[in-house]
XYZ file of C-alpha atoms in Angstrom:
554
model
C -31.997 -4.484 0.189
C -29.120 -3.888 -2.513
C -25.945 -1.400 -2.008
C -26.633 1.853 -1.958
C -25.527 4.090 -4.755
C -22.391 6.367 -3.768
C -23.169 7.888 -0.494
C -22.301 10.933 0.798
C -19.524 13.247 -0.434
C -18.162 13.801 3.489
C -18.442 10.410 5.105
C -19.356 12.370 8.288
C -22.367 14.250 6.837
C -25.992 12.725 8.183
C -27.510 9.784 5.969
C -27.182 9.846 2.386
C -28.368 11.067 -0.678
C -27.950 9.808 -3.498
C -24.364 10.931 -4.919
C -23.810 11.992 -7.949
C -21.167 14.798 -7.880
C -21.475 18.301 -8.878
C -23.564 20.055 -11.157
C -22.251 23.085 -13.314
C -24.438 26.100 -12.674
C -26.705 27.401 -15.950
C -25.777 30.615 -17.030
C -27.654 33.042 -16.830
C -29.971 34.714 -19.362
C -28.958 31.380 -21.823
C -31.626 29.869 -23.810
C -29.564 26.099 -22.881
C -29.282 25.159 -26.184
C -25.565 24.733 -26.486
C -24.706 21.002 -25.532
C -21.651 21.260 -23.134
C -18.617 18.876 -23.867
C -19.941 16.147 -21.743
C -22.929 16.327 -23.468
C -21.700 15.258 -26.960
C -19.417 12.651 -25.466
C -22.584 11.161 -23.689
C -24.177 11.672 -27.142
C -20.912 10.126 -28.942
C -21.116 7.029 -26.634
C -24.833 6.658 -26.970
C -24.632 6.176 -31.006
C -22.816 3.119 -30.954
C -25.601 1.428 -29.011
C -28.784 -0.142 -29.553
C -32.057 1.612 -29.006
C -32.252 5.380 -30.045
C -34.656 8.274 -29.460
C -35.802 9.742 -32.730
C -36.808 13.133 -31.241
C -34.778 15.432 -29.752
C -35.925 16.594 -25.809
C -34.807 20.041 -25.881
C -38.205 21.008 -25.953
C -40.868 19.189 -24.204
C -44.175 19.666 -22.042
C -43.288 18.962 -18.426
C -45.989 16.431 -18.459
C -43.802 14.121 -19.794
C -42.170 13.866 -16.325
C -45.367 12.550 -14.483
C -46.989 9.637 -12.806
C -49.375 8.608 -15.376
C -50.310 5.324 -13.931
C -49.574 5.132 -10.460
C -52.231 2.115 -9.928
C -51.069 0.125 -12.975
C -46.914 0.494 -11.798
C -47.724 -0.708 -8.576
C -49.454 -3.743 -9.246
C -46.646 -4.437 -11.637
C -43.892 -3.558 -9.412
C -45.275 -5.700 -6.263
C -46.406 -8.832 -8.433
C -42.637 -8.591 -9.970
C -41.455 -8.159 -6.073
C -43.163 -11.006 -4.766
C -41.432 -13.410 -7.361
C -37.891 -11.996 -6.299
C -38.635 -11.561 -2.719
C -36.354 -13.959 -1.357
C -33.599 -14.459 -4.038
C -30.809 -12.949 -2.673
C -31.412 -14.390 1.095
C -30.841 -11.458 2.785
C -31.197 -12.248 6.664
C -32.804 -8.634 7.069
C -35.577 -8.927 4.549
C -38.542 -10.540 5.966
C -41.837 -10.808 4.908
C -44.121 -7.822 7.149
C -46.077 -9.310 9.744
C -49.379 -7.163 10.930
C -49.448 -9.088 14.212
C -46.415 -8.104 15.654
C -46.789 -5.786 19.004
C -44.922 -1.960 19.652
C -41.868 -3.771 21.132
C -41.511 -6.453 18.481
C -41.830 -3.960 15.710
C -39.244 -1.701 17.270
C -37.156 -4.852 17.384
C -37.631 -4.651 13.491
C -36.735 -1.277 13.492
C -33.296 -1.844 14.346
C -32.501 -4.662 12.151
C -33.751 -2.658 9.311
C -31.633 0.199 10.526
C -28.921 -1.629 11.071
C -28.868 -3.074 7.483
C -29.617 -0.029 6.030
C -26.207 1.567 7.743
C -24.280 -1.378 6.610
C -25.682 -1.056 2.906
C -24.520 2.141 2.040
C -21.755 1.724 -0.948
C -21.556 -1.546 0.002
C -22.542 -4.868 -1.645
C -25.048 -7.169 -0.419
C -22.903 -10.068 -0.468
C -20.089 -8.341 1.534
C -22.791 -7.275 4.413
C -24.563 -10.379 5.040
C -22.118 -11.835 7.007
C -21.299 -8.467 9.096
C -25.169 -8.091 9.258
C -25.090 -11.999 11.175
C -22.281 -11.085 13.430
C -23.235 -7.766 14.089
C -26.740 -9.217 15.310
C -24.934 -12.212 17.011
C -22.730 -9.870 19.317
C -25.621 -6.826 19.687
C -29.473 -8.422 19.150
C -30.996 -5.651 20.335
C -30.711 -1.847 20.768
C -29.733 -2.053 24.579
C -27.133 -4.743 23.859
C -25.716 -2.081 21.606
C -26.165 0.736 23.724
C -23.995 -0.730 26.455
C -21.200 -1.673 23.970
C -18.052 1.128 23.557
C -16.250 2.735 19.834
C -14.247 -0.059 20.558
C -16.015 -3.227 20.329
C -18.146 -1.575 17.278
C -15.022 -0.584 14.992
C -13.508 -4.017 15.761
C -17.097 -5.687 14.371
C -17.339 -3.668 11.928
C -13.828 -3.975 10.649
C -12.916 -4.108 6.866
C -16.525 -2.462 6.098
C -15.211 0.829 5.327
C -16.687 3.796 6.403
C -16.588 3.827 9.793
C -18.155 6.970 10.731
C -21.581 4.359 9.898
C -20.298 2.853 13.067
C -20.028 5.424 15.404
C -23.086 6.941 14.561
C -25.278 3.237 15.214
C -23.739 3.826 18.493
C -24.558 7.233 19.173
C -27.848 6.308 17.910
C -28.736 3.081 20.088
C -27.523 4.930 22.985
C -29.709 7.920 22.411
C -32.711 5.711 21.995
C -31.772 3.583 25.218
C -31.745 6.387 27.764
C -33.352 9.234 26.341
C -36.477 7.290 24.591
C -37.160 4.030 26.936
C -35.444 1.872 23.790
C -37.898 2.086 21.364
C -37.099 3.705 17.904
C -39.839 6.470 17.111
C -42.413 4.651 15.152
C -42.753 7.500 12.688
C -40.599 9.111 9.756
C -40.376 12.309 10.995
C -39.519 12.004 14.309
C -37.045 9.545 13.505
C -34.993 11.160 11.167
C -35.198 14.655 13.987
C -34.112 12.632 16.914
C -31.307 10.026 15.776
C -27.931 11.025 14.222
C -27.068 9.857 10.908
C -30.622 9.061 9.864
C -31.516 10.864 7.465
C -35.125 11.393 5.093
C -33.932 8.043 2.684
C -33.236 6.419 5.851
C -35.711 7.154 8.268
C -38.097 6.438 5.238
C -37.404 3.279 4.525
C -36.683 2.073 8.356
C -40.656 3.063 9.415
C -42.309 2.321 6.115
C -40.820 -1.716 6.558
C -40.705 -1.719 10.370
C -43.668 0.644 10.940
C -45.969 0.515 7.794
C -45.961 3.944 7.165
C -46.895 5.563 4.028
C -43.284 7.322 3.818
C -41.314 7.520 0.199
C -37.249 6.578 -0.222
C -35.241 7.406 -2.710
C -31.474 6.458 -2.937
C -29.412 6.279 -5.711
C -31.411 3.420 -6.905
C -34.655 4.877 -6.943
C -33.432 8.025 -8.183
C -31.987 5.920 -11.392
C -35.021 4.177 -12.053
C -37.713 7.381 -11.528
C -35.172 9.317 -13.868
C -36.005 6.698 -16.416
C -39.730 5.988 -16.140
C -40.092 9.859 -16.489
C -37.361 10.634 -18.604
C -36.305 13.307 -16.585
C -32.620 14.591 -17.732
C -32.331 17.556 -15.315
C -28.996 17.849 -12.681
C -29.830 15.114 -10.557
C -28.465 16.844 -7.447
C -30.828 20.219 -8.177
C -33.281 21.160 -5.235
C -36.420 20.831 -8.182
C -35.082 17.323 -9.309
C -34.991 15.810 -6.424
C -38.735 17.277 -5.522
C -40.141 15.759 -8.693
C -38.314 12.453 -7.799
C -39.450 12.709 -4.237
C -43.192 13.215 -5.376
C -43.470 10.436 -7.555
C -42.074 8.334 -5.051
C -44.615 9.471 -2.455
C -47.330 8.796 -5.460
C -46.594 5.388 -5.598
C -46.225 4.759 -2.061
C -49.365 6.947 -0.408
C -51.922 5.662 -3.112
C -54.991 4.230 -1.363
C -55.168 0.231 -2.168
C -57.571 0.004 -4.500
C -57.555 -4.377 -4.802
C -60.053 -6.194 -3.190
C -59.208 -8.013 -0.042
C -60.794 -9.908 2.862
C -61.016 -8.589 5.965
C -58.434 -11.251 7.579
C -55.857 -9.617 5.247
C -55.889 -5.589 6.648
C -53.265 -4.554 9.402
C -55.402 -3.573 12.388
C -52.622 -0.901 13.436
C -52.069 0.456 10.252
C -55.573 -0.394 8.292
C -53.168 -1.854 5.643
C -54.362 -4.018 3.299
C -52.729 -7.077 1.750
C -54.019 -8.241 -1.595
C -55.916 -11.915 -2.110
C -53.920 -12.221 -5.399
C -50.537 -13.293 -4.430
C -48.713 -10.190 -3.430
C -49.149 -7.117 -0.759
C -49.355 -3.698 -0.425
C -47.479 -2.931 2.320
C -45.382 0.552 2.208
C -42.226 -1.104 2.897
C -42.940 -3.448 -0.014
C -43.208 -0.887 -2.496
C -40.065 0.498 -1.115
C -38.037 -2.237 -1.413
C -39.415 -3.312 -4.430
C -38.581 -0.116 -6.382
C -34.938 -0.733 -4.555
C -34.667 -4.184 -5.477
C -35.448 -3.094 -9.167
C -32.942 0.191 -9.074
C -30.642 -2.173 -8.405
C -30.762 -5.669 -9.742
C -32.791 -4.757 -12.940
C -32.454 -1.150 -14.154
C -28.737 -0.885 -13.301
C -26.560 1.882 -14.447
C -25.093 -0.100 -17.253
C -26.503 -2.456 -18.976
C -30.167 -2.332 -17.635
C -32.540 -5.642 -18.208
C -35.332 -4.026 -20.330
C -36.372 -7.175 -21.050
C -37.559 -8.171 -17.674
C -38.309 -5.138 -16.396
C -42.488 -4.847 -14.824
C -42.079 -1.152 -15.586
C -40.958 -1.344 -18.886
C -45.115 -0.340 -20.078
C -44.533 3.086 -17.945
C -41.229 3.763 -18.776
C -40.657 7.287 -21.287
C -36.823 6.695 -21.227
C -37.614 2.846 -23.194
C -40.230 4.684 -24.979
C -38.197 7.018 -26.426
C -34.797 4.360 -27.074
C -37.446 2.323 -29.094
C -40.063 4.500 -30.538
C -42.420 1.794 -29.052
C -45.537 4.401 -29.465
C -47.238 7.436 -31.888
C -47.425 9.052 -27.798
C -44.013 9.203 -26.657
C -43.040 10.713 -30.170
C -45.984 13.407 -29.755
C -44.673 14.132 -26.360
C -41.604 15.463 -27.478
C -42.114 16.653 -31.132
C -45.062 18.737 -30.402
C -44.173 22.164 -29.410
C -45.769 23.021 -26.024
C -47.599 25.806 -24.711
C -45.006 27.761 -22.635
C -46.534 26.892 -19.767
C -46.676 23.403 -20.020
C -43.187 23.779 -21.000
C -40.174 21.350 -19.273
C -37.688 23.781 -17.145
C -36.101 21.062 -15.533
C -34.148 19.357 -18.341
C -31.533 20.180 -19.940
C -31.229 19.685 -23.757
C -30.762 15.933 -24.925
C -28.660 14.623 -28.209
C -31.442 13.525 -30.972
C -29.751 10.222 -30.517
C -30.025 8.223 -26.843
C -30.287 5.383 -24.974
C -31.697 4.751 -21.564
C -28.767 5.032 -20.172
C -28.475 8.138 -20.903
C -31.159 8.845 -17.975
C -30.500 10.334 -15.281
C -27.715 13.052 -16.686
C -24.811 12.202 -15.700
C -23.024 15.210 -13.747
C -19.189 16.231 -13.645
C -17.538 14.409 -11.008
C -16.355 16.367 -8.043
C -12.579 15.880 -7.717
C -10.856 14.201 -4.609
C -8.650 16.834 -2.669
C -5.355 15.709 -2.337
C -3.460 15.600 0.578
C 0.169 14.247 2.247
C 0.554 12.517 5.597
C 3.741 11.225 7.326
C 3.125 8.168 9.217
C 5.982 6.836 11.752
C 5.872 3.613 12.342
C 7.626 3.531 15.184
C 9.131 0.330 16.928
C 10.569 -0.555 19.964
C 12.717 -3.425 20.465
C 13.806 -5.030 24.339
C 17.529 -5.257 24.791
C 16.817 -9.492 25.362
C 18.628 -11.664 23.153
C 15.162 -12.688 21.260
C 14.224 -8.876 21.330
C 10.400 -8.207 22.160
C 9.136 -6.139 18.963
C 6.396 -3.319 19.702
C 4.496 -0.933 17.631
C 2.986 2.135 18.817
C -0.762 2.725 17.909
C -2.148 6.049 18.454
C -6.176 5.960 18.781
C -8.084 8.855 16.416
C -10.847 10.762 17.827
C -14.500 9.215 18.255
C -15.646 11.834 15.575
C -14.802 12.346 12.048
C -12.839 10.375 9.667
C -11.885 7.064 10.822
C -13.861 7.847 13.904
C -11.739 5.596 17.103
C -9.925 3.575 14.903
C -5.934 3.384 15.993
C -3.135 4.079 13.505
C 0.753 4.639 13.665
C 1.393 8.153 14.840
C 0.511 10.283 11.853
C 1.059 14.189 11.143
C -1.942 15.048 8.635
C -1.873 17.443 5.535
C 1.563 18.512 5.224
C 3.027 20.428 2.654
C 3.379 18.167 -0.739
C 7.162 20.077 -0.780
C 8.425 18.681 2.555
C 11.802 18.144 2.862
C 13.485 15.174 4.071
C 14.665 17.017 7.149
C 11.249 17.960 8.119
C 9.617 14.226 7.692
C 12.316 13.425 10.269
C 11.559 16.116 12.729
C 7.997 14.610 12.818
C 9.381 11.680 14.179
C 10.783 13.892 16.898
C 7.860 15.766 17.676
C 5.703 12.285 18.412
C 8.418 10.820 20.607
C 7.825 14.517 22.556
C 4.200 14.599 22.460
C 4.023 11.255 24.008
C 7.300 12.018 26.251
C 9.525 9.359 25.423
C 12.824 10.441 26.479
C 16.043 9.561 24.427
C 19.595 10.125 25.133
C 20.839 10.146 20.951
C 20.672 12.951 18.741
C 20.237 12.293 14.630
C 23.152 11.890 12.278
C 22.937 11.835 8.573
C 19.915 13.783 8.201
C 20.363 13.593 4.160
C 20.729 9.788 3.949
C 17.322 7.566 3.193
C 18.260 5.998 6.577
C 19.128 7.907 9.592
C 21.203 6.816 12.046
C 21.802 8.286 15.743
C 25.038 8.422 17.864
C 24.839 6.375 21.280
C 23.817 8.233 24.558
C 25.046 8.112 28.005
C 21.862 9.164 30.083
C 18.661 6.998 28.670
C 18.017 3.419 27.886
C 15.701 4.109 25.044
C 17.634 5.529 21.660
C 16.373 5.707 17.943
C 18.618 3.532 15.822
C 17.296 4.092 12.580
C 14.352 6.073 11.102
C 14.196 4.740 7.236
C 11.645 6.007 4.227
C 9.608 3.152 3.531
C 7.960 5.187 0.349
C 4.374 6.245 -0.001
C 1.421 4.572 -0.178
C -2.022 5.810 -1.796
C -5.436 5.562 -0.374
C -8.470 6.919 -1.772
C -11.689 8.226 0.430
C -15.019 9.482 -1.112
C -13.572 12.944 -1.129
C -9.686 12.432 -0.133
C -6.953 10.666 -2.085
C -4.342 10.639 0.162
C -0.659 9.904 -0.091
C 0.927 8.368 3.176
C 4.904 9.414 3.337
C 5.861 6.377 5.606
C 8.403 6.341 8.215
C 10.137 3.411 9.755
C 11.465 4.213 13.295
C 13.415 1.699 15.187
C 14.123 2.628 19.317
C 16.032 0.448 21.140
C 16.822 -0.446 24.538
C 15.317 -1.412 28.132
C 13.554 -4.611 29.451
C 10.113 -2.768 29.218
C 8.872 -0.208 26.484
C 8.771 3.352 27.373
C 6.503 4.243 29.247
C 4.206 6.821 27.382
C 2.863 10.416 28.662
C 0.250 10.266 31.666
C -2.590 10.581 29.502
C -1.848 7.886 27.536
C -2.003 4.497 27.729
C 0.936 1.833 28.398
C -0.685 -0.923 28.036
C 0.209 -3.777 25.363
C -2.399 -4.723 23.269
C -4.071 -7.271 24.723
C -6.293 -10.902 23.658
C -9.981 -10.495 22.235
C -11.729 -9.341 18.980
C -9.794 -5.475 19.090
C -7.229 -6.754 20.826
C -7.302 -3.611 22.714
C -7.793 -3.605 26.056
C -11.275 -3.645 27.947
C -10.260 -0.536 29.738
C -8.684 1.475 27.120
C -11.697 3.203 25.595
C -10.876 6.759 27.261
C -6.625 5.876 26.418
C -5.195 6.932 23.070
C -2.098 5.142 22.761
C -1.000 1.556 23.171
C 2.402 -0.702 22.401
C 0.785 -3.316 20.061
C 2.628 -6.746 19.538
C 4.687 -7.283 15.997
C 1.722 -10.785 15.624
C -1.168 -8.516 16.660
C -0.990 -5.773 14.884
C -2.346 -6.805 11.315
C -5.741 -7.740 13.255
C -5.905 -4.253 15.761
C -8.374 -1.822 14.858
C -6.885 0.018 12.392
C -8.379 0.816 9.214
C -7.683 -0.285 5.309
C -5.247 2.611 4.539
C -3.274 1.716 8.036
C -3.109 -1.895 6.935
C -1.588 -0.950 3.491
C 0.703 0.870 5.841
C 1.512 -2.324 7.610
C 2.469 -4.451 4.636
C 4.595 -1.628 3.009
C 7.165 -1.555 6.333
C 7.135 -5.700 6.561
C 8.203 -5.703 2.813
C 10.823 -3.066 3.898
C 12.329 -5.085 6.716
C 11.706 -8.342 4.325
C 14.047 -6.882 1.762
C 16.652 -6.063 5.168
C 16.738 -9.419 6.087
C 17.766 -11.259 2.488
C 20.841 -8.093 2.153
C 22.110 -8.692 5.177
């Protein structure tokens, strides 16, 4: 299966839907006739390109927006699926096998799950290899049941989006003590019992695994149903997303109507397969209205040309004026009850790009972090060189990855001053005594009088700068900090609750028994390669190019 469209707006909400940002509300008592701003630069774009609708849509019966030949798209679709099937060589996709017993098709279950997690606003090129090593290291459900946030994040690592992590965790473990490690084997109770599956999800894990007649629809699906039926309605609305959700249960739940020989039907599922070529298996049609979302009816720049739908599709219709019936269908003044509510009014001018309508984009809060990378050096002559790593929670954002002790969503007017104090209050929490006190506190580096008491003192704390990283619903500015302590054969030891261990050998290069710990000392050669996140990394780079600079002024 392709990416998935843009995923969820919160990383940690369950599943996905597909994406698309925020719709502004209608107002009320309007007749929707005045075309917003967005609206006539969609209409301004659309004029310079090839392919225009010759009637406007403002008014138009709703029957415009159905299935009209939900026999005649599927044969289509599947004969067009068949040919592409194995293209892209994705080590998930197999072909469905009617044979296969309960435990075997669980098995199938989780693969499919597993590459459906991975898949979401990612590319299928950059999962296949994560999909292999995931599979390598955890085969089956139980192997990944008895595995810890630790081992996962490290797998998973550079992927992005790591709540999709945790909750394949939380998931496999659920299903290996509470349901005898079998996935449910239907849509419904799938999507009740596991966390993070949602209806897309759990629809298109039973109807390839399980055979069920169950309907997806990602952003993919979405794109392509918006254009078959022309539908130009806010794509995020309750009532869109039911028409969309129907037609993909039309095409999906319709009886097979081909002939076939009694070898070819599923004894479990009383599925048949066709004698002409291609099948007619749910997860088939799924993946073949997927496969087309994506690879053939793209967002920009969609191959018309090639496309088995193209006889069905209102949105080409309309571009092309291929037919007296598409023109009827929207110059004819309908009865008012047969009359669209859904869409919103359309420029006389389109493309089928213009479908679906595009929505206003929901802006990014922004927010300011200081992050302290804080070192400690041995008083040897070839100094030992630490970092601290402090381990996040196993929920949320960035759920049990480690970064450099960070202070979260400060005020975007901090002061110098009170970066610096930060520094102060981590050394605290994680009761590292020192025996300086801060001079300078104006200077870009501070610098700290000697003590008397302690062998552990701060010799500098320098501003690195900032560095920007963008989630799916937070840009966020890092404010870094530099801290140097010095002293001692050993590094300090750190409060009872955390850990003082070093990092240690192995894919996280976290110790085996640090999953309950939330702090280590992480060698200066092992810390690109910890578990730490994209944004962390970026970190990273931005205080070796700091100490870089250092070395050629010196």
């Amino acid at each position: 299966m392709p990416r998935r469209p843009p995923l969820e707006d919160d990383p940690n909400d369950e599943d996905f839907s597909p994406s698309f940002g925020s719709v502004p509300k209608r107002k009320k008592g309007g007749d929707n006739l005045t075309v917003s701003k967005r609206r006539k630069g969609n209409t301004a774009a659309s004029r310079q390109e090839e392919g225009s609708c010759t009637s406007s849509l403002d008014r138009h019966s709703k029957s415009l927006h159905g299935i009209k030949d939900p026999h005649g798209i599927r044969v289509s679709l599947l004969k067009w699926f068949t040919d592409v099937h194995d293209e892209r060589e994705m080590p998930w996709r197999k072909r469905y096998d009617p044979s296969l017993n309960a435990q075997e098709r669980s098995q199938r279950a989780y693969e499919v799950w597993v590459s459906e997690v991975m898949l979401q606003q990612t590319q299928v090129s950059t999962v296949v290899p994560y999909y292999n090593r995931w599979m390598s290291k955890f085969p089956t459900v139980h192997e990944l049941a008895k595995s810890n946030i630790e081992e996962v994040n490290a797998l998973w690592k550079g992927l992005g989006y790591y709540s999709r992590a945790s909750r394949l965790l939380s998931g496999a473990q659920k299903v290996a003590t509470s349901m005898r490690g079998k996935l449910p084997d239907n849509a419904k109770d799938l999507q009740a019992n596991i966390p993070g599956i949602g209806r897309y999800s759990a629809g298109a894990i039973c109807s390839i695994a399980y055979g069920e007649r169950v309907p997806v629809l990602d952003g993919n699906v979405h794109r392509l149903l918006s254009r078959v039926l022309a539908l130009y309605a806010p794509p995020k609305a309750k009532a869109t997303l039911d028409l969309l959700w129907n037609a993909a249960t039309q095409l999906v739940t319709l009886q097979d109507t081909l002939e076939v020989s009694p070898a070819a039907v599923d004894t479990v599922t009383g599925i048949q397969s066709s004698d002409r070529g291609y099948t007619q298996y749910p997860g088939d049609i799924n993946q073949a209205l997927i496969e087309l979302g994506s690879t053939v009816c793209k967002v920009r720049e969609p191959r018309c040309d090639i496309c088995p739908l193209r006889e069905w599709c209102w949105a080409f219709k309309l571009a092309h004026g291929k037919n007296d019936e598409s023109s009827s269908m929207v110059t004819d003044v309908p009865d008012i009850e047969d009359t669209c509510m859904l869409c919103e009014p359309l420029a006389d001018r389109c493309t089928v790009t213009v479908f679906p309508m595009k929505p206003d984009r929901k802006r990014a809060r922004e927010e300011l972090d200081i992050v302290n990378v804080i070192e400690w050096r041995s008083s040897r002559v070839a100094p030992e060189r630490l970092f601290l790593l402090v381990r996040r929670p196993e929920n949320g954002l960035l759920a049990g990855l480690y970064e450099f002790p960070t202070t979260a969503d400060v005020s975007k007017a901090i002061s110098h001053g009170a970066a610096v104090k930060q520094v102060y209050d981590w050394l605290s929490k994680i009761q590292i005594k020192l025996s300086n006190l801060p001079k300078g506190r104006g200077a870009r580096t501070v610098k700290f009088e000697p003590g008397v008491h302690q062998d552990y003192q701060v010799k500098s704390i320098t501003a690195a700068g900032d560095v920007v990283h963008n989630f799916s619903h937070i840009r966020k500015t890092y404010r870094v900090q530099w801290v140097v302590l010095e002293g001692g054969e050993k590094p300090p030891e750190l409060a009872a609750d955390l850990s003082s261990e070093k990092c240690g050998s192995g894919a996280s290069f976290i110790p085996e028994d640090a999953v309950t710990k939330t702090a280590v000392w992480c060698p200066l050669t092992q810390v690109e390669n910890a578990n730490i996140g994209t944004g962390v990394l970026k970190v990273w780079n931005l205080v070796r190019l700091q100490w870089e600079k250092e070395v050629l002024n010196m």
